mmCIF file of C-alpha atoms in Angstrom:
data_model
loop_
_atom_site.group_PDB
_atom_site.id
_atom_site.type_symbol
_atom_site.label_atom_id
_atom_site.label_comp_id
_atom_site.label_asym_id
_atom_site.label_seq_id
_atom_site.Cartn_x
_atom_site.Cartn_y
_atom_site.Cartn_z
ATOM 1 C CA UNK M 21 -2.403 26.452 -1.857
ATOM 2 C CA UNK M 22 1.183 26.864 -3.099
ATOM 3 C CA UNK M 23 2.309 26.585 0.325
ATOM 4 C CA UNK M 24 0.168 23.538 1.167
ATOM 5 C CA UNK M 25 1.809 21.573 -1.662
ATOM 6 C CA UNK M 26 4.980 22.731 -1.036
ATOM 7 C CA UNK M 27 5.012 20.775 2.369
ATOM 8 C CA UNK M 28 2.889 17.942 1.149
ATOM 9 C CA UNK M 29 5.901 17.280 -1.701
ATOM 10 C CA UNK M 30 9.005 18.153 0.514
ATOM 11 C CA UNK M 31 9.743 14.406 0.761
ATOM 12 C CA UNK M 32 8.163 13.295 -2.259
ATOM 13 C CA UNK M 33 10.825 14.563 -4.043
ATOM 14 C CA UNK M 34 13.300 12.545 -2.916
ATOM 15 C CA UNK M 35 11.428 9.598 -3.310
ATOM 16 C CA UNK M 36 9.423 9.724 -6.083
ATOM 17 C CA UNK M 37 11.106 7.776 -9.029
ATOM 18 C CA UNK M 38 9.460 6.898 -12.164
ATOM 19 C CA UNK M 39 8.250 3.264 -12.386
ATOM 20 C CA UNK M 40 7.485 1.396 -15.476
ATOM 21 C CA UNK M 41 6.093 -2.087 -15.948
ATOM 22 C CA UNK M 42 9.195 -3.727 -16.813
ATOM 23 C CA UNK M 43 10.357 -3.426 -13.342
ATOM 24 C CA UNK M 44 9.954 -6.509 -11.808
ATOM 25 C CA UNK M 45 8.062 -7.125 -8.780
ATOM 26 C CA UNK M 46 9.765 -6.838 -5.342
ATOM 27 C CA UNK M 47 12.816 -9.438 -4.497
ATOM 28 C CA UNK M 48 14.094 -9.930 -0.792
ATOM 29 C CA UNK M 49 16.688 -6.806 -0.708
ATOM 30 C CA UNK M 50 15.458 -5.436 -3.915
ATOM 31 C CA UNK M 51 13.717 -1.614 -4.562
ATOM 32 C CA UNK M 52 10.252 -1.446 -3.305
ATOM 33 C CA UNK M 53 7.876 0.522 -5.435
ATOM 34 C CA UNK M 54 5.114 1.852 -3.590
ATOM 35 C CA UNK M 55 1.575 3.881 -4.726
ATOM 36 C CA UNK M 56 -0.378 5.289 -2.463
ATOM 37 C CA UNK M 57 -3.855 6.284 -3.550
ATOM 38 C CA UNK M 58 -5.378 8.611 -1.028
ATOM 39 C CA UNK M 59 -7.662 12.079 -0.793
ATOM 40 C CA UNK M 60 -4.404 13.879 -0.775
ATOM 41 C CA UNK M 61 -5.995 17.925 -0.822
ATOM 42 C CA UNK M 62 -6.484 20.381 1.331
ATOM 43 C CA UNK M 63 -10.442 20.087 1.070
ATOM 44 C CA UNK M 64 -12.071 19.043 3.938
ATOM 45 C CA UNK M 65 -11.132 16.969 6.748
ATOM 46 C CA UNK M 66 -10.321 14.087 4.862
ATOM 47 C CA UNK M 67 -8.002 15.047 2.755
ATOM 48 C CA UNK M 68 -5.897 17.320 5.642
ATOM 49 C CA UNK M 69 -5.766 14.052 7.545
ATOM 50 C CA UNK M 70 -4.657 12.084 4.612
ATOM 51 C CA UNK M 71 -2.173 14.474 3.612
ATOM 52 C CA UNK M 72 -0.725 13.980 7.342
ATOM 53 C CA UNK M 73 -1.095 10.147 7.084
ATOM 54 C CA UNK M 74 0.717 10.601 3.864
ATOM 55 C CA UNK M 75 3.844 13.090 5.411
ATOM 56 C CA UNK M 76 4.443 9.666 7.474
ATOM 57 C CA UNK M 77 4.664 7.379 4.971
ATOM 58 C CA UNK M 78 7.560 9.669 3.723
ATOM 59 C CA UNK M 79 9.577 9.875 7.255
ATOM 60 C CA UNK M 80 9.189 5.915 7.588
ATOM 61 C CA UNK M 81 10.503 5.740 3.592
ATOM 62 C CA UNK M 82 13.623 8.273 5.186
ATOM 63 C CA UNK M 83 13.998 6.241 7.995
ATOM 64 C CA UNK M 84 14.591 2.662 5.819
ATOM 65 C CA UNK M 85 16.586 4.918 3.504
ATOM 66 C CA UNK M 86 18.923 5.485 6.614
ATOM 67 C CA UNK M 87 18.725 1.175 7.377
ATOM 68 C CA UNK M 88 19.511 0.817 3.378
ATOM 69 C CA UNK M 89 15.727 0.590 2.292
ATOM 70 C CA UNK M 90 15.484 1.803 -1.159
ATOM 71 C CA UNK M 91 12.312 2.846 -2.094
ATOM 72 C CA UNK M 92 10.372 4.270 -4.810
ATOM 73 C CA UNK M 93 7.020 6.101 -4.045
ATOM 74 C CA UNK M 94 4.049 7.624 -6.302
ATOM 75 C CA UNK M 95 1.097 9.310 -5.001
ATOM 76 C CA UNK M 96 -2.213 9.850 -6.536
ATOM 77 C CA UNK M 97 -5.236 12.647 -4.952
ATOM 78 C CA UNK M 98 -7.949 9.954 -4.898
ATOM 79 C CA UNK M 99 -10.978 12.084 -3.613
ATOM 80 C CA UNK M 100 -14.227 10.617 -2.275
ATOM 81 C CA UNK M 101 -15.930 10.908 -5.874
ATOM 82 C CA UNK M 102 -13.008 10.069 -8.263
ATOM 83 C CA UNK M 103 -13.272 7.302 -10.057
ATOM 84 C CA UNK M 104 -10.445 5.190 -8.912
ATOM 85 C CA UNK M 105 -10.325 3.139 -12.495
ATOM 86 C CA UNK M 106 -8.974 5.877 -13.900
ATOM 87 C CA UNK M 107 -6.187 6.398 -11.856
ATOM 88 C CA UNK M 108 -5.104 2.909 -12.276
ATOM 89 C CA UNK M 109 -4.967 2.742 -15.883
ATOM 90 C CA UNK M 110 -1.387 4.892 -15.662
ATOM 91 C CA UNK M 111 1.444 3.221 -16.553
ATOM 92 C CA UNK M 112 2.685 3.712 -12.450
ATOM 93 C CA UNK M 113 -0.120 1.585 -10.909
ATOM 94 C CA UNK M 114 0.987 -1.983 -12.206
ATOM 95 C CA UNK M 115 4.533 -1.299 -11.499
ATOM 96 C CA UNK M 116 3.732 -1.289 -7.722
ATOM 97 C CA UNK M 117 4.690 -3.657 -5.123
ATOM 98 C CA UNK M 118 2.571 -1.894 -2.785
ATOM 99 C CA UNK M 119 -0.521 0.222 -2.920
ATOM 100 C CA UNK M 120 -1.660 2.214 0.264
ATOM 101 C CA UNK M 121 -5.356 3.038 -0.236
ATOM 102 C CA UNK M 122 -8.050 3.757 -0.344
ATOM 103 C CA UNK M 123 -9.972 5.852 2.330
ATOM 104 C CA UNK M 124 -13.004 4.984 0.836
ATOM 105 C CA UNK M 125 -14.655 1.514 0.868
ATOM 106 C CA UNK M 126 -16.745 2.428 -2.501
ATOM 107 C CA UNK M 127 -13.385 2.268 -4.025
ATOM 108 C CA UNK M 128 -11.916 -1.073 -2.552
ATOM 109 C CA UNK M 129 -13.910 -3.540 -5.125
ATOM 110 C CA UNK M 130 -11.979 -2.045 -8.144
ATOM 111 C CA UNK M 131 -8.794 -1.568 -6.327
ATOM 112 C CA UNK M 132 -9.095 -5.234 -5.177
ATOM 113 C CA UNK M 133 -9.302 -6.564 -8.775
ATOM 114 C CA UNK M 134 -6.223 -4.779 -10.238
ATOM 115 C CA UNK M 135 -3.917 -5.843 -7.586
ATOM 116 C CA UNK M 136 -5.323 -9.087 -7.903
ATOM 117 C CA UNK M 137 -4.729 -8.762 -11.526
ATOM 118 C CA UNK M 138 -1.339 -7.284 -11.464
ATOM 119 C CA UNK M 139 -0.101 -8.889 -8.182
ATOM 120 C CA UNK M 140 0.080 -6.143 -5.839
ATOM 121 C CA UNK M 141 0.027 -6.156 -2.433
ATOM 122 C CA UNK M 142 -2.810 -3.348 -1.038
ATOM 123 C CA UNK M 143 -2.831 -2.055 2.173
ATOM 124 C CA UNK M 144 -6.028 -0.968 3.163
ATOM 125 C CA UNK M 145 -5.536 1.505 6.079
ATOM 126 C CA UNK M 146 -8.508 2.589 7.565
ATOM 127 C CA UNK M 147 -11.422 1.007 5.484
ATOM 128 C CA UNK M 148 -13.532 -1.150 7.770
ATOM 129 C CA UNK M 149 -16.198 -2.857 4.899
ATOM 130 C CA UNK M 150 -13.681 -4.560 2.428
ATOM 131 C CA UNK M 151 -15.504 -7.997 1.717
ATOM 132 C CA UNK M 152 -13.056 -8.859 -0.884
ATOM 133 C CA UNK M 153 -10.788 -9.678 1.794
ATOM 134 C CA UNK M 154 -12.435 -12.635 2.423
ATOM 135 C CA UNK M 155 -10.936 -14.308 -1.183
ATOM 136 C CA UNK M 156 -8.302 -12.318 -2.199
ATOM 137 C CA UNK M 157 -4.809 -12.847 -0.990
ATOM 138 C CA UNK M 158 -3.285 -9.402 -2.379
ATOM 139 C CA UNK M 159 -5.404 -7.263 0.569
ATOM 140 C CA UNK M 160 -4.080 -6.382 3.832
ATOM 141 C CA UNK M 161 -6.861 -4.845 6.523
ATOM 142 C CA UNK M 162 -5.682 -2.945 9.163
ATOM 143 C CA UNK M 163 -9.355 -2.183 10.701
ATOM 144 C CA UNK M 164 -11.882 -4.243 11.609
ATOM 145 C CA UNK M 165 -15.436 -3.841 12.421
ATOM 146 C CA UNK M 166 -16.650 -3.654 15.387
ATOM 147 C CA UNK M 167 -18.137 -6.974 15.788
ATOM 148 C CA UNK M 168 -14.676 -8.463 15.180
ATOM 149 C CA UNK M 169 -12.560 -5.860 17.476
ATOM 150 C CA UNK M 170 -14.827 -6.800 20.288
ATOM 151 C CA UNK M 171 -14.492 -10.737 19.370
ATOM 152 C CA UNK M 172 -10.694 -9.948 20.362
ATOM 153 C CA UNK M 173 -10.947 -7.598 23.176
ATOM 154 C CA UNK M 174 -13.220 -10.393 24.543
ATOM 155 C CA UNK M 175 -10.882 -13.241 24.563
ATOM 156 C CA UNK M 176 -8.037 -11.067 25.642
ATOM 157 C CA UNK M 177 -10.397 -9.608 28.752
ATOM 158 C CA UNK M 178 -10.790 -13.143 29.805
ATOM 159 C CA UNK M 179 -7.101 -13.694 29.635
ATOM 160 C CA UNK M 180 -5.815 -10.450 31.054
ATOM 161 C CA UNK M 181 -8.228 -11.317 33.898
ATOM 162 C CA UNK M 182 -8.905 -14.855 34.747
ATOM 163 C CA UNK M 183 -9.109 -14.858 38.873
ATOM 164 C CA UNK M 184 -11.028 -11.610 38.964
ATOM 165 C CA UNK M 185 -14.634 -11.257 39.682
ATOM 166 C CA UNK M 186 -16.286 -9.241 37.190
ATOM 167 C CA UNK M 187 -19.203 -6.623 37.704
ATOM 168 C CA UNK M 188 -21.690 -5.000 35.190
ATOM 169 C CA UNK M 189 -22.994 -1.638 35.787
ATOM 170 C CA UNK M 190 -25.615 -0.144 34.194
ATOM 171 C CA UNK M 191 -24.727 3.486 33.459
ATOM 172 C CA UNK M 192 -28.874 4.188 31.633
ATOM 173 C CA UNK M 193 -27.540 5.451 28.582
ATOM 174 C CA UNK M 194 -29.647 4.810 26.117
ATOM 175 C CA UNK M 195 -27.733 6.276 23.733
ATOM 176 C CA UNK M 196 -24.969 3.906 23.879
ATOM 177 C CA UNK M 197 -23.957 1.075 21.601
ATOM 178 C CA UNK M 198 -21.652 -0.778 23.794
ATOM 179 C CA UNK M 199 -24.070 -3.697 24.368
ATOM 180 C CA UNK M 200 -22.048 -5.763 21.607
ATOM 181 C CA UNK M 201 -18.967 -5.309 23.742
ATOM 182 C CA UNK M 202 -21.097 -6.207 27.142
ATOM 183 C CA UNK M 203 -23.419 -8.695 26.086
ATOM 184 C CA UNK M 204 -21.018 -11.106 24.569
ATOM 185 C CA UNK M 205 -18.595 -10.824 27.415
ATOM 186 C CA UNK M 206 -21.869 -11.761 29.517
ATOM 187 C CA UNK M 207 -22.597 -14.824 27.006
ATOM 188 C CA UNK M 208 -18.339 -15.599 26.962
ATOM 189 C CA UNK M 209 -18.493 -15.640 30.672
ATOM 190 C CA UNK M 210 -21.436 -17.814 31.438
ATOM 191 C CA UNK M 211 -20.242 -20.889 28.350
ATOM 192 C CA UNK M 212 -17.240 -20.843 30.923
ATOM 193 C CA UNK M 213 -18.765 -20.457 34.228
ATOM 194 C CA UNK M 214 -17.762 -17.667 35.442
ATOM 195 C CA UNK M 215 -19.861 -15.587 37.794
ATOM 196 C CA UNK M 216 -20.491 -11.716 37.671
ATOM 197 C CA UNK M 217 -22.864 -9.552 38.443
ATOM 198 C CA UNK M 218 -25.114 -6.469 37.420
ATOM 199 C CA UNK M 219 -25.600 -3.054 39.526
ATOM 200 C CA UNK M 220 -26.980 0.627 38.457
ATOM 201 C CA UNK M 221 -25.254 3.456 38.610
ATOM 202 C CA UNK M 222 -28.049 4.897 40.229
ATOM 203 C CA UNK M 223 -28.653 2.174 43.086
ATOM 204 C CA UNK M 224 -28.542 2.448 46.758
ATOM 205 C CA UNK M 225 -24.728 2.162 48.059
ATOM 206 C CA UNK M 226 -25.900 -1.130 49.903
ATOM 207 C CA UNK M 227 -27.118 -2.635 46.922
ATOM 208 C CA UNK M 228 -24.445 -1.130 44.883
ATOM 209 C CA UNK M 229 -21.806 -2.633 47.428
ATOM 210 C CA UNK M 230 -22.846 -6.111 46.991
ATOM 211 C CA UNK M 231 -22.088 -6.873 43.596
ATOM 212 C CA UNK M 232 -18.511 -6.847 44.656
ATOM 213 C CA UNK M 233 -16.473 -9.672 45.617
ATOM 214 C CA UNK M 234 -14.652 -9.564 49.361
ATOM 215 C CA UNK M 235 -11.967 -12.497 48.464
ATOM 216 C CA UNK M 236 -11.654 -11.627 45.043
ATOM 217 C CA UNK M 237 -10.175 -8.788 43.036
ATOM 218 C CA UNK M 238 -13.086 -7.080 41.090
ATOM 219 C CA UNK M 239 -12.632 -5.483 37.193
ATOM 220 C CA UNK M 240 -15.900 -2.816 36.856
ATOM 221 C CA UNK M 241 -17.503 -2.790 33.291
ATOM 222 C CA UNK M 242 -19.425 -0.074 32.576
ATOM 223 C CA UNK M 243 -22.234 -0.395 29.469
ATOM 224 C CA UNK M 244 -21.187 2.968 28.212
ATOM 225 C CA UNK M 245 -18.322 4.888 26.922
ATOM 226 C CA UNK M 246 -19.505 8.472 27.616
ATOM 227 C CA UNK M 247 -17.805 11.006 29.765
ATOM 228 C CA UNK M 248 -20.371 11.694 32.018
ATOM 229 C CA UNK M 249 -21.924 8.606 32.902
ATOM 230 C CA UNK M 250 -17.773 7.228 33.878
ATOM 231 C CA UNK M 251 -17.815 10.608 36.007
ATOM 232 C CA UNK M 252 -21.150 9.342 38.027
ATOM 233 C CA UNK M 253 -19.716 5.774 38.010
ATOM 234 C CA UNK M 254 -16.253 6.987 39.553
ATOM 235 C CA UNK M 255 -17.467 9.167 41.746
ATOM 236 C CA UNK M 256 -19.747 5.742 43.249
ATOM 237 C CA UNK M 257 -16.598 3.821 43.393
ATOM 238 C CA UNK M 258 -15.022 6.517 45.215
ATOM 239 C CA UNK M 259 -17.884 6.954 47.906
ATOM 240 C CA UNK M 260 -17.842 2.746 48.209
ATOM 241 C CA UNK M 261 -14.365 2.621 48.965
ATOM 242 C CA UNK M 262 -14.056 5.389 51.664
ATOM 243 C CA UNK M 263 -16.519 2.480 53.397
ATOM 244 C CA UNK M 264 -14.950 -0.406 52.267
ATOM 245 C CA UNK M 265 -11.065 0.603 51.825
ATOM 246 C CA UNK M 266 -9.810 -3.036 51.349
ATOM 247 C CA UNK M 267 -12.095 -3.775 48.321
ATOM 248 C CA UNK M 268 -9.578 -4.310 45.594
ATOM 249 C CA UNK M 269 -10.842 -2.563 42.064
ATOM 250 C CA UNK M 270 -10.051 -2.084 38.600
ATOM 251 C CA UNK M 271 -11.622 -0.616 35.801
ATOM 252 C CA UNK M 272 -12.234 -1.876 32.083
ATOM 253 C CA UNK M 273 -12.814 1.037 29.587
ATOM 254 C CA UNK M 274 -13.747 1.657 26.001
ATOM 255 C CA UNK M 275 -10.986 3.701 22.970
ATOM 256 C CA UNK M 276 -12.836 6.648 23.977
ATOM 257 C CA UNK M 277 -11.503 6.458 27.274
ATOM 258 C CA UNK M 278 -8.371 7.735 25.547
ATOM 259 C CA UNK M 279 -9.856 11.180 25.078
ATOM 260 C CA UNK M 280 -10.542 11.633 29.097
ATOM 261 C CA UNK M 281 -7.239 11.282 30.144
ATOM 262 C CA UNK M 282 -6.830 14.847 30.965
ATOM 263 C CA UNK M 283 -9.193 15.046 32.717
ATOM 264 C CA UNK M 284 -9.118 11.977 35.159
ATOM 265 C CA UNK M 285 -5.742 10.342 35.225
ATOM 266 C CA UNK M 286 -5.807 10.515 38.638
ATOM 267 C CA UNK M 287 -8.576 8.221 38.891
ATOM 268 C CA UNK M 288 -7.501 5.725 36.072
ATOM 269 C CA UNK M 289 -3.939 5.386 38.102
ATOM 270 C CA UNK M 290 -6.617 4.516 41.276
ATOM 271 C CA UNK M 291 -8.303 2.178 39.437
ATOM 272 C CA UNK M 292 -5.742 0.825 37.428
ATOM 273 C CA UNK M 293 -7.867 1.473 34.377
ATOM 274 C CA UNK M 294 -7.309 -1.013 30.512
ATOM 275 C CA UNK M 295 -8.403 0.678 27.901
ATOM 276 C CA UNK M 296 -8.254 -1.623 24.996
ATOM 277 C CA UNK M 297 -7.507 -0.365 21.322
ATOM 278 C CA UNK M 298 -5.789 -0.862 17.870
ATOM 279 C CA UNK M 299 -3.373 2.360 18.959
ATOM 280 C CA UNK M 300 -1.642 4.213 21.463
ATOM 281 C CA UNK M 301 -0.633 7.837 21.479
ATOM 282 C CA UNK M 302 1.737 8.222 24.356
ATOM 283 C CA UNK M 303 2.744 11.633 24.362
ATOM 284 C CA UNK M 304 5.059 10.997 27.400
ATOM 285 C CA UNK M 305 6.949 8.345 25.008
ATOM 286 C CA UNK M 306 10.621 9.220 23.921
ATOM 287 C CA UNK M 307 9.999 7.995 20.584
ATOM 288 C CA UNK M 308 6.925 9.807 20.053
ATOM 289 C CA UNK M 309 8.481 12.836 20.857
ATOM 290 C CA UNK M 310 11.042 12.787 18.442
ATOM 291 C CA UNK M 311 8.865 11.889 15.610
ATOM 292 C CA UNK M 312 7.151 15.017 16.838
ATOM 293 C CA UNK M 313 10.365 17.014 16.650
ATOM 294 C CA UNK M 314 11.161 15.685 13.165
ATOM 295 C CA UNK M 315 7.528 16.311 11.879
ATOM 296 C CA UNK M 316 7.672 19.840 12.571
ATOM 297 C CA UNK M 317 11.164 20.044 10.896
ATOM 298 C CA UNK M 318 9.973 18.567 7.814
ATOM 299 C CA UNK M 319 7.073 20.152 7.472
ATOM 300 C CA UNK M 320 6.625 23.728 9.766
ATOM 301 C CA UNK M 321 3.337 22.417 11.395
ATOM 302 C CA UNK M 322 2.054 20.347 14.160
ATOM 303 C CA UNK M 323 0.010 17.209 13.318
ATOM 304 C CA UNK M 324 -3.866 17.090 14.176
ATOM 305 C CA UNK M 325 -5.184 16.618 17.341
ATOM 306 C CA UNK M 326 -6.692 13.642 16.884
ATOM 307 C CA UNK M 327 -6.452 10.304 17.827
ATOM 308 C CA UNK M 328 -4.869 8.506 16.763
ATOM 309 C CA UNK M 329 -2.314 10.749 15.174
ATOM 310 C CA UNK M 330 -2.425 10.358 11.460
ATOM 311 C CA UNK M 331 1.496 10.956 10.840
ATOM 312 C CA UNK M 332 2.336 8.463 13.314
ATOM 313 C CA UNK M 333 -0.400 5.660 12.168
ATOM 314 C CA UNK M 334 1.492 6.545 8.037
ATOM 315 C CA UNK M 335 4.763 6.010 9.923
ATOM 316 C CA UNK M 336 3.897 2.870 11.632
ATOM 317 C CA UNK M 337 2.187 1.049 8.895
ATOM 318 C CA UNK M 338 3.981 2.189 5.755
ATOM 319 C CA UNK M 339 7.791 0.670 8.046
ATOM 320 C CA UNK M 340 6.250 -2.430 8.858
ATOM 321 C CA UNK M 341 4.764 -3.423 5.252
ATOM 322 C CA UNK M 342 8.308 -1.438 3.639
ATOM 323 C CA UNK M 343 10.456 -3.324 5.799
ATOM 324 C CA UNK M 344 8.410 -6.542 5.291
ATOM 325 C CA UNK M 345 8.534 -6.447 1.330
ATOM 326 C CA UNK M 346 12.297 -5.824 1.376
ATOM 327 C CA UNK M 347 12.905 -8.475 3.980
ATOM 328 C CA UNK M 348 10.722 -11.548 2.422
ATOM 329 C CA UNK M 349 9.799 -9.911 -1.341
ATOM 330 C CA UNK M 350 6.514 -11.341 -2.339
ATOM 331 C CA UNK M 351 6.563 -14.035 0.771
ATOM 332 C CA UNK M 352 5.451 -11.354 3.337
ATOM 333 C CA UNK M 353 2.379 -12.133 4.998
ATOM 334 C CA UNK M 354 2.648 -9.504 7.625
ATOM 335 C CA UNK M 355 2.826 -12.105 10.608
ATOM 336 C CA UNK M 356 3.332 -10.741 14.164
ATOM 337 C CA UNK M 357 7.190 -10.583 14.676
ATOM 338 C CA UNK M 358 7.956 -10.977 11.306
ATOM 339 C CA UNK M 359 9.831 -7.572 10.660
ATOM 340 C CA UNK M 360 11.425 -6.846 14.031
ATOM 341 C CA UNK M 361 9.663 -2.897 14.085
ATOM 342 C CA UNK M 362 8.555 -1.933 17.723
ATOM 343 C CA UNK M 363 5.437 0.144 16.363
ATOM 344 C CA UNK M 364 5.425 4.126 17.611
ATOM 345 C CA UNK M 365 1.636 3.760 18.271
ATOM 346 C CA UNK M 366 -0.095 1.010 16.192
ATOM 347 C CA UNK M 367 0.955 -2.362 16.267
ATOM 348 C CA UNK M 368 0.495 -4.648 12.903
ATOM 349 C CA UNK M 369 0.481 -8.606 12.905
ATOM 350 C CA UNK M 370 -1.877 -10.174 10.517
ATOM 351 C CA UNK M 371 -3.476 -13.766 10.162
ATOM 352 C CA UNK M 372 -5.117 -15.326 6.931
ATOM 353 C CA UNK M 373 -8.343 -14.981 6.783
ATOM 354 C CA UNK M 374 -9.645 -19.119 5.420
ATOM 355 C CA UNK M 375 -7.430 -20.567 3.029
ATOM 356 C CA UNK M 376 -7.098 -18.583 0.054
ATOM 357 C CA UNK M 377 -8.147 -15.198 1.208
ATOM 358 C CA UNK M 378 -6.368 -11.805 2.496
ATOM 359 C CA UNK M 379 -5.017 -10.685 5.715
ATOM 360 C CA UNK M 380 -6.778 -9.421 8.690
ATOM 361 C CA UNK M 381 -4.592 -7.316 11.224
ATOM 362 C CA UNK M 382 -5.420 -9.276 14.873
ATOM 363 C CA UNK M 383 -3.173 -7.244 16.979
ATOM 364 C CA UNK M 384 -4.722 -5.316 19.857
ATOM 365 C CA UNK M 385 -3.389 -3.523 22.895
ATOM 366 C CA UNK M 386 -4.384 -2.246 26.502
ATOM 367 C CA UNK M 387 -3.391 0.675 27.968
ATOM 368 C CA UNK M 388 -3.057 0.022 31.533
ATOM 369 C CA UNK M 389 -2.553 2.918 34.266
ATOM 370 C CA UNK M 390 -0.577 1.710 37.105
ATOM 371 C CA UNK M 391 -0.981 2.923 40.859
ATOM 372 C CA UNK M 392 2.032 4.589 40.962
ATOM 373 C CA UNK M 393 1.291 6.874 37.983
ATOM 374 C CA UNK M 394 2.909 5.102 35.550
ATOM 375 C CA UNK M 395 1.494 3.835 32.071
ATOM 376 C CA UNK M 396 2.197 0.448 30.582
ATOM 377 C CA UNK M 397 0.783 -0.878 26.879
ATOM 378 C CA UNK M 398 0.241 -4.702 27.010
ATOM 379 C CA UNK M 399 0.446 -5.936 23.312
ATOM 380 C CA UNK M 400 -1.492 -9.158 21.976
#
């Protein structure tokens, strides 16, 4: 345990300043003041991953420190059953300009109401189910549910690929849960006009072969995100083309995709595979590799294998919102472009949501394998 802390607080120290209420709140150029209210332990999952999410919010606060940032930082271990009232009666919480937090979405209602109180900006990093967003200016949400991610992947699909013929294929999973995503492309596609058409997996090649366009190029949609089922639908492709060679195919994935790459990168380069998402790990990237480098420095460890890579997603959001606060003090609204930071992995531009309510982040990438085995990551 001594050990654990040890690297949890070998930036902290350098940051951590004592804050009192008679600070004033942030100015353009001024000291930003920052809490972040996390499950900072070495518990379970959570915490460990919060703890890593929390080592990058301390590299981004060392990077700004090198760009003339200054910046003052307290952390609170806000567990899933703390009660989070009590950590913001300390003198520390008002002072912020900037709360990070919480993992929980039990603990957004009471979170929402001080900072409304006080005038904080929150940044709610993961958190899907924050309804007070809806009314409440101070809140900033990064995640969205899943009705609203698809709402954006949808209009960007029809953007990214307007002059393609699309086709449906069944996969029979009836596991999955990607008839939100599937279904409202369907319902987007027909209030336009736009033909497609539906095959099985499991059909007879002929059959199979006919959904696809001659003239056109074709995008393949598959009503599942599962490993195996994209292993029977590639290996159908495959077969169809060694018939058909001049067909011209693409693919249009699910996050999960991500996780596969190992395993068939080959084939996504064929079929010039998108794969939408909210992040990128690109573990080919220059910059990613020397935030790797420097994370291991700091702290004698590798980050989690998981995506995306908690360190990196700290890093990310804690230099835009930083940045943003010392650029435009209380004015920052997180708008896309507004800080000039090309993200590492996840990119942050927020819109208002109605008139008088919080921020929703809107920005949304797809990674797109190219044929000749490169990778490119086409930001909206």
């Amino acid at each position: 345990m001594i050990s654990f802390l040890r690297h949890i607080l070998l930036f902290f120290v350098v940051f951590l300043v004592p804050m009192t209420n008679a600070q004033a709140k942030t100015v353009q150029g001024g000291k930003v003041h920052v809490g972040v209210m996390l499950p900072l332990h070495d518990d379970d999952g959570d915490g460990r991953r919060m703890v890593e999410y929390y080592r990058g919010v301390l590299m981004a606060c060392d990077s700004l420190r090198c760009l003339g940032v200054s910046v003052d930082v307290h952390a609170w271990n806000v567990p899933k059953d703390a009660d989070i009232s009590k950590t913001l009666k300390e003198n520390e919480a008002a002072a912020c300009d900037l709360i990070i937090g919480p993992l929980y979405s039990s603990q957004v209602p009471a979170l929402a109401a001080f900072a409304k109180k006080h005038d904080i900006k929150v940044l709610i990093p993961f958190s899907i189910n924050a309804p007070a967003v809806t009314d409440n200016s101070r809140l900033f949400q990064v995640y969205q549910s899943p009705e609203d991610f698809n709402e954006l992947v949808i209009a960007r699909f029809l953007e990214r690929f307007k002059g393609h013929h699309v086709i449906f294929v069944d996969c029979n999973d009836t596991t999955s849960r990607k008839g939100i995503f599937t279904f409202g492309l369907r319902r987007r596609l027909e209030a336009i006009g736009r033909e497609y058409s539906i095959t099985n997996v499991k059909s007879s090649e002929e059959y199979f072969t006919k959904a696809f366009s001659r003239t056109l190029p074709n995008v393949v949609v598959l009503n599942t995100g599962r490993s195996p089922e994209l292993n029977l639908a590639i290996a159908k492709l495959d077969n169809m083309k060694m018939n058909y060679p001049t067909l011209k195919i693409k693919m249009f994935g699910y996050t999960e995709w991500m996780m596969y790459t190992k395993y068939n990168l080959d084939n996504f380069y064929k079929y010039e595979v998108h794969i939408p998402g909210y992040f990128h790990y690109n573990p080919l990237s220059s910059r990613t590799a020397r935030f790797q480098q420097k994370y291991r420095w700091n702290f004698h460890a590798d980050m989690i294998q998981a995506l995306p890579r908690f360190a990196i997603t700290g890093f990310d959001q804690a230099f835009f919102f930083i940045r943003g606060l010392y650029l435009y003090g209380d004015k920052f609204t997180g708008a896309p472009g507004s800080v000039g930071y090309t993200p590492i992995q996840t990119p942050l531009g927020f819109e208002r949501v109605g008139n008088g309510g919080g921020y929703k982040n809107r920005s949304i990438l797809f990674v797109h394998y190219l044929p000749g085995h490169s990778v490119e990551t086409i930001h909206f």
